[in-house]
Coordinates of C-alpha atoms in Angstrom, one line a residue:
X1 CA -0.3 18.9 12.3
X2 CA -3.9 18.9 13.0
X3 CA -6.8 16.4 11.8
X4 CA -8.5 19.2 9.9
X5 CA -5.0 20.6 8.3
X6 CA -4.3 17.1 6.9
X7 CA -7.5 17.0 5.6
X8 CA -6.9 20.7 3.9
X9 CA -3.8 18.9 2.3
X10 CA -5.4 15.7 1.0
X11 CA -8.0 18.0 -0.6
X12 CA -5.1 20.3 -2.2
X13 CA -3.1 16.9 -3.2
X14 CA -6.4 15.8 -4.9
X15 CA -6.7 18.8 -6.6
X16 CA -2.5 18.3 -7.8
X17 CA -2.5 14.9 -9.1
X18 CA -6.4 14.5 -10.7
X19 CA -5.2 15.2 -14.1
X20 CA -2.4 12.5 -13.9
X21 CA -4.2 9.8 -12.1
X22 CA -6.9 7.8 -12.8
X23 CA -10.1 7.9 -10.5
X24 CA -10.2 4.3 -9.9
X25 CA -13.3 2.0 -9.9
X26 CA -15.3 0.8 -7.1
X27 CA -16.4 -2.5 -8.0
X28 CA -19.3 -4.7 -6.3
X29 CA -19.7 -8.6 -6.1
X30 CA -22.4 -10.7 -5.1
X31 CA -21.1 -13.9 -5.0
X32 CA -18.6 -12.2 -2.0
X33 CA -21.3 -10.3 -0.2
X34 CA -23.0 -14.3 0.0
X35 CA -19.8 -15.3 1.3
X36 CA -19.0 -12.8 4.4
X37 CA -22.6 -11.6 5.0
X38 CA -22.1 -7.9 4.6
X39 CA -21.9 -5.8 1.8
X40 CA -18.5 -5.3 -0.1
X41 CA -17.2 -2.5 -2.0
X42 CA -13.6 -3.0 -3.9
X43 CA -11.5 0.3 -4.9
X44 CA -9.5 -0.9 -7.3
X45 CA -6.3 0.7 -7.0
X46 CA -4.4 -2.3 -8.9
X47 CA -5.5 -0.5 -11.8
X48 CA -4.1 2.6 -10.7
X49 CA -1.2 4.4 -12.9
X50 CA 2.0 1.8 -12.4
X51 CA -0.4 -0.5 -11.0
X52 CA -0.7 0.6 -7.3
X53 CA -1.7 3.4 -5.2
X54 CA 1.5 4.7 -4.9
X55 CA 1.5 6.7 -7.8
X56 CA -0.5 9.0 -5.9
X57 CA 1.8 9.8 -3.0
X58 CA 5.3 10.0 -5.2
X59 CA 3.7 12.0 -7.6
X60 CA 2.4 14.0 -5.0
X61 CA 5.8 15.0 -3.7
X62 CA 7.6 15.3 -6.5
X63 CA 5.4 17.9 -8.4
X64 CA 5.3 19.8 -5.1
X65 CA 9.4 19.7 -4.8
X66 CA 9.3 20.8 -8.7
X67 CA 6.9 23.7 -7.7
X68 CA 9.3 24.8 -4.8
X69 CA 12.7 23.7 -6.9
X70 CA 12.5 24.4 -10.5
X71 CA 16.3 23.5 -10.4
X72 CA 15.8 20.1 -8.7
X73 CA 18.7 17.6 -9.6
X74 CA 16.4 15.0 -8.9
X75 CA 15.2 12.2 -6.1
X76 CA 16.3 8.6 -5.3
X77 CA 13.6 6.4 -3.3
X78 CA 14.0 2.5 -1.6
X79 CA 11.5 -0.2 -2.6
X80 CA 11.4 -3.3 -3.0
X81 CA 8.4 -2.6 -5.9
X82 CA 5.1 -0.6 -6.0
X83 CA 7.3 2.7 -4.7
X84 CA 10.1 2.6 -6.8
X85 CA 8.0 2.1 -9.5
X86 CA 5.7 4.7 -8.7
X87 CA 8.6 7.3 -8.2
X88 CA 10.3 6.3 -11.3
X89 CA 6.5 7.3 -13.0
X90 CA 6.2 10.3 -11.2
X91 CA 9.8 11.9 -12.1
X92 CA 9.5 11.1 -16.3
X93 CA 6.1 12.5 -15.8
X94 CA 7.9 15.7 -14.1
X95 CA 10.9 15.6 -16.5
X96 CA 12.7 15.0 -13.1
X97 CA 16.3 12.4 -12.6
X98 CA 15.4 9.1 -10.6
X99 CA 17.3 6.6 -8.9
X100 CA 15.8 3.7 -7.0
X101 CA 17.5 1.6 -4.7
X102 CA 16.1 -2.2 -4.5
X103 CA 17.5 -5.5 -2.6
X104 CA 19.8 -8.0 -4.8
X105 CA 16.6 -10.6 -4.2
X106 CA 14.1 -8.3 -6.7
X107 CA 12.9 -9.9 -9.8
X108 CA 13.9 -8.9 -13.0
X109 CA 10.4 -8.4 -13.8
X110 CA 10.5 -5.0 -11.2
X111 CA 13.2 -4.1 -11.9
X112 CA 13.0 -3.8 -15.5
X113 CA 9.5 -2.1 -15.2
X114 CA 11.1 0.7 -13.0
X115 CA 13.9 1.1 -15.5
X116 CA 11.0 1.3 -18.0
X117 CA 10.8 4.6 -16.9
X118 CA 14.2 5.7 -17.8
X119 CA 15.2 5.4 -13.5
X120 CA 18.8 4.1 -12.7
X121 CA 18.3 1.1 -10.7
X122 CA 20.8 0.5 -8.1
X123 CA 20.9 -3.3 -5.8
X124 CA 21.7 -3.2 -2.4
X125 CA 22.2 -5.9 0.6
X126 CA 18.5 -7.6 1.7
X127 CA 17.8 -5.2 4.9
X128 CA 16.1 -2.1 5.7
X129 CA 19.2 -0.8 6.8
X130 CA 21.5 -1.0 3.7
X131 CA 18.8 0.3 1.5
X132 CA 18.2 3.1 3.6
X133 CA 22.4 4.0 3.8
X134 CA 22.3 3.4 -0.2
X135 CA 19.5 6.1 -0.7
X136 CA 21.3 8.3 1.8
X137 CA 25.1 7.8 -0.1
X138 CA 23.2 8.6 -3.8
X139 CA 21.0 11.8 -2.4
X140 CA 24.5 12.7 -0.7
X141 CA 26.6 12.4 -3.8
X142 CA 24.2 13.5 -6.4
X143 CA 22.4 16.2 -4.5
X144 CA 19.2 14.3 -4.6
X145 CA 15.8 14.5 -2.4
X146 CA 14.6 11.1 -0.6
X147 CA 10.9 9.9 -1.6
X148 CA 10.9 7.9 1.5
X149 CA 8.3 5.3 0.8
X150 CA 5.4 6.4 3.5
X151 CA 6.9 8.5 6.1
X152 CA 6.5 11.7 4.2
X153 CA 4.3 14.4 4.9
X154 CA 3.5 15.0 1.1
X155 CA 3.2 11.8 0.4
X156 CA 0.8 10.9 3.0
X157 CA -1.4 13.3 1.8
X158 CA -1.4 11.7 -1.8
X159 CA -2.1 8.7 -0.5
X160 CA -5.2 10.0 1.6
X161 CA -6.7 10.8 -1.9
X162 CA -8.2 7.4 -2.4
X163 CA -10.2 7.9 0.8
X164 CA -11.5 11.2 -0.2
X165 CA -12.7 9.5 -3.9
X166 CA -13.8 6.2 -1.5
X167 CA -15.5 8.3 -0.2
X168 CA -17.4 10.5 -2.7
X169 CA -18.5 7.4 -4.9
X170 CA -19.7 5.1 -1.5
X171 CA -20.7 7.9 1.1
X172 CA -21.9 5.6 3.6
X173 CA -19.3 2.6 4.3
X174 CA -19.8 2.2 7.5
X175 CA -15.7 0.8 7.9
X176 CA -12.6 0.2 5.5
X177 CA -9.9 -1.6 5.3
X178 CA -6.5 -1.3 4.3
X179 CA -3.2 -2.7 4.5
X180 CA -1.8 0.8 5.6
X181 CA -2.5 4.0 7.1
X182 CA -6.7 5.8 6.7
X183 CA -8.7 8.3 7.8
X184 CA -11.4 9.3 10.1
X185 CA -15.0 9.8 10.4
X186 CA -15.9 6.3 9.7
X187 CA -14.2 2.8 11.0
X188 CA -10.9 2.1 9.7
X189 CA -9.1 -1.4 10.4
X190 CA -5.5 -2.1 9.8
X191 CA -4.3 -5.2 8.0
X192 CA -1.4 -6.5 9.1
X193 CA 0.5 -10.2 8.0
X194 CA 2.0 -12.1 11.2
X195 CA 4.8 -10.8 12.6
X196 CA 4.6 -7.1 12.4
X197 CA 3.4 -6.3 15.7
X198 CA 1.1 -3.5 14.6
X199 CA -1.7 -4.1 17.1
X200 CA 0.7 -4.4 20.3
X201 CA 2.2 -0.9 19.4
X202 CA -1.5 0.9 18.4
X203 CA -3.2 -0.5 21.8
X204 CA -0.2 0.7 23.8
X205 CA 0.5 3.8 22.1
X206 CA 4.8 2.8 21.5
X207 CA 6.5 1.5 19.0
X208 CA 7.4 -1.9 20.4
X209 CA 9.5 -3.1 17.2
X210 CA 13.0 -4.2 17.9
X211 CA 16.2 -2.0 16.2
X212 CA 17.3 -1.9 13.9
X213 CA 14.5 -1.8 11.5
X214 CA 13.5 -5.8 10.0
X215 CA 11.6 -7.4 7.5
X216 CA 9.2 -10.1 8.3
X217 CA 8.7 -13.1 6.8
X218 CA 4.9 -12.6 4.3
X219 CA 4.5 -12.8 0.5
X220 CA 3.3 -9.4 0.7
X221 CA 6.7 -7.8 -0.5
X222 CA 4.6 -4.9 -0.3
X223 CA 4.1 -5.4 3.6
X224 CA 7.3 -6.8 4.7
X225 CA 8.8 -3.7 6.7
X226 CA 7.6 -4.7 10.1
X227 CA 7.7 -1.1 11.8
X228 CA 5.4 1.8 11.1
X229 CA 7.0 5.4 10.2
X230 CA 7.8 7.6 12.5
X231 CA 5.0 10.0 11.0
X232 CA 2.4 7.7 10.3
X233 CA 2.6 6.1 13.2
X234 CA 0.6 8.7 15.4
X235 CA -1.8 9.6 12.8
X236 CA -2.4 5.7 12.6
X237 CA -2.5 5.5 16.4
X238 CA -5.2 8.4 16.5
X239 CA -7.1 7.3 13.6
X240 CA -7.0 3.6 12.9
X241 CA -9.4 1.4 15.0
X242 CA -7.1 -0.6 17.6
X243 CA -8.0 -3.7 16.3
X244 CA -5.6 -5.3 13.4
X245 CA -6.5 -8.0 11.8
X246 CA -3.6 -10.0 11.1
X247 CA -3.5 -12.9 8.3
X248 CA -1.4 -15.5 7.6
X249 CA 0.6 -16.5 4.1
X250 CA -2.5 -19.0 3.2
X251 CA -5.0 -16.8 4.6
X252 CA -3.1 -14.1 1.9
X253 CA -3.0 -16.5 -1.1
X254 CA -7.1 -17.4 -0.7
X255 CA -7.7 -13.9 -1.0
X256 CA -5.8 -13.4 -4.2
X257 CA -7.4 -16.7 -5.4
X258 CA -10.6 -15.5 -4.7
X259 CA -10.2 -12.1 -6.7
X260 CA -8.6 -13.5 -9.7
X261 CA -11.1 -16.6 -9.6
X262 CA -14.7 -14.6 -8.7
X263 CA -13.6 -10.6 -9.1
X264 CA -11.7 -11.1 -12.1
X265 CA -8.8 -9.0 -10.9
X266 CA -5.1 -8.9 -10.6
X267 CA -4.4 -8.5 -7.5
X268 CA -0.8 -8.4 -5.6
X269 CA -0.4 -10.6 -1.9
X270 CA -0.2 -6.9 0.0
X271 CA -4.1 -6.5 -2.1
X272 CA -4.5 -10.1 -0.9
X273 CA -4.3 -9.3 2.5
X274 CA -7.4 -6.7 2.7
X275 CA -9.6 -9.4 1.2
X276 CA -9.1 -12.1 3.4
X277 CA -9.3 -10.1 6.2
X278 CA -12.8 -9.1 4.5
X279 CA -13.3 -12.6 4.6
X280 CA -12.1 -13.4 8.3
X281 CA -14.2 -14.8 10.8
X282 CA -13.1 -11.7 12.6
X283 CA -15.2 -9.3 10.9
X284 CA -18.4 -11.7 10.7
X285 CA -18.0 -11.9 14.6
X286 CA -17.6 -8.3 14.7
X287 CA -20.4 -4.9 15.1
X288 CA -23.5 -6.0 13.4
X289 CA -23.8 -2.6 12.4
X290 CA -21.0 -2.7 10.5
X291 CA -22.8 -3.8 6.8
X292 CA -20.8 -1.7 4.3
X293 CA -17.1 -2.4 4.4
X294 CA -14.9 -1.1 1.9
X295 CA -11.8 -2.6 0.3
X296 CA -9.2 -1.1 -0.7
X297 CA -7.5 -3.5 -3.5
X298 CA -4.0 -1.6 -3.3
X299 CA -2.0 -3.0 -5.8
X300 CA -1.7 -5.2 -8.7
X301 CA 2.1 -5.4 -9.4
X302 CA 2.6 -9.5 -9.1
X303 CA 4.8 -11.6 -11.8
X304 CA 2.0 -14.1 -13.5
X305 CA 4.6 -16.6 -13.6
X306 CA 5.6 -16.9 -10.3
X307 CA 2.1 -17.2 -8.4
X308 CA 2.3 -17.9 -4.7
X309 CA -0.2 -20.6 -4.7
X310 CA 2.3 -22.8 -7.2
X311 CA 5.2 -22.7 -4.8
X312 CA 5.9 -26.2 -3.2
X313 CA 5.3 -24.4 -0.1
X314 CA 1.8 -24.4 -0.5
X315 CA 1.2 -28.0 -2.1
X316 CA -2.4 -28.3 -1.0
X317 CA -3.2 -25.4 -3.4
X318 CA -6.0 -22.4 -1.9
X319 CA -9.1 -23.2 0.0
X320 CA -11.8 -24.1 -2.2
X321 CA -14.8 -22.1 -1.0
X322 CA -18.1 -22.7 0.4
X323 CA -20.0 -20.2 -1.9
X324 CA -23.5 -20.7 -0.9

């Protein structure tokens, strides 16, 4: 598919979903501008629909499988959170059966929210390979469609909305970034958390991740799968700047500390990630012509009572910052 087609299909995906979705905020903050020398811009996609920008891309694909199937039986999807969630939306919103498959380990607090929806939630082993059989025995047995969580064609394309409204409401960033996949025509930068090899495999063009699939070791629940799909992969390796920045489980925590402290805003550890990398040494050292960065705040899905920064792991508490 070429660069100009996908953009034909974000624009048609925009077009689906605007009546369901909210057209997030974009949210400015001096105090943070002080702090990294550059001017910041926040799209805040933790107050999207279910909480997270994924209601974009499930609803995406599951009104376009409605259009095609009126007589859909319904779709199963794997997550560990902002998906499943999203999907479970997107299906009571269609009128459409759901079933999400989720590891023993998720709080009751996702998995209740999910069932909110009126989704049958079904536990699996803690691995990206039983999740994945689990989805493939219920779509087998039930005659369901697979909402896989990124590599999807339609939901890609739902998920390229928020650049397309990024975009229209700050015209001239000069980079964002984000803790997935973006888009071209201006700088986009990866974030990544240790261990998930993502700038080894952009600068040499192959996936380097060992098989089978793993998860890494982050608070980001959101950003534990360590490999890229199969179809994002090459759009992210033609797209996405080469440079990742990658950031630690502190570096993760003063980021969330910072929003909910200075922006005021709920923000999950995969959300977390994009603003320390924002605040990384990294990006001061990098082009001075880079002065407008945005930041895309993807999620705000985290359980109030079971904060990061209160885990005995982290008994020093977050960084207190140097403001000014």
């Amino acid at each position: 598919m070429s660069s100009r087609e996908t953009v034909d299909f974000i624009y048609e995906a925009h077009e689906r979903i605007k009546p369901f979705v909210h057209k997030t905020p974009v949210y400015t903050n001096t105090t943070f501008n002080n702090l990294i020398g550059k001017e910041a811009f926040f799209k805040c996609e933790n107050l999207q629909k279910t909480g997270s920008f994924k209601a974009r891309g499930a609803l995406n694909t599951i009104l376009k499988l409605k259009k095609s199937n009126p007589n859909l039986k319904g779709v199963v999807a794997y997550s560990s959170g902002n998906h499943g969630l999203a999907t479970a939306w997107a299906s009571h919103l269609a009128g459409v059966k759901c079933s999400v498959v989720v590891p023993k380990t998720t709080s009751e607090f996702k998995v209740t929210a999910v069932q909110g929806y009126g989704a049958k939630v079904v536990k699996c082993e803690y691995d990206p390979i039983s999740r994945l059989e689990a989805c493939e025995t219920i779509a087998t047995k039930e005659g369901y469609e697979i909402i896989h969580t990124s590599d999807h064609d339609d939901v890609i394309h739902g998920q390229g909305t928020i650049a397309l409204e990024f975009l229209q409401e700050v015209p001239d960033l000069d980079a964002i970034l984000v803790s997935a996949s973006g888009g071209g025509m201006i700088s986009v930068f990866m974030v990544e958390p240790k261990g998930k090899m993502a700038e080894e495999s952009l600068r040499s063009g192959k996936r380097l991740w060992p098989n089978p699939p793993q998860f890494i070791d982050t608070i980001a629940e959101g950003l534990m799968s360590q490999q890229l799909g199969n179809l994002t992969f090459p759009i992210i390796c033609r797209l996405v700047e080469k440079e990742v920045f990658t950031v630690g489980n502190e570096d993760i925590i003063n980021g969330m500390v910072f929003s909910f402290r200075y922006l005021k805003m709920v923000i999950e550890a995969a959300a977390g990630a994009t603003v320390a990398a924002a605040m990384s040494e990294k990006l001061k050292q990098m082009d001075p012509g880079i002065k407008k960065i945005g930041v895309i705040l993807c999620g705000g899905n985290i359980d109030i009572l079971k904060l990061p920064w209160y885990s005995s792991t982290y008994q020093n508490g977050p960084k207190r910052f140097k403001l000014f």
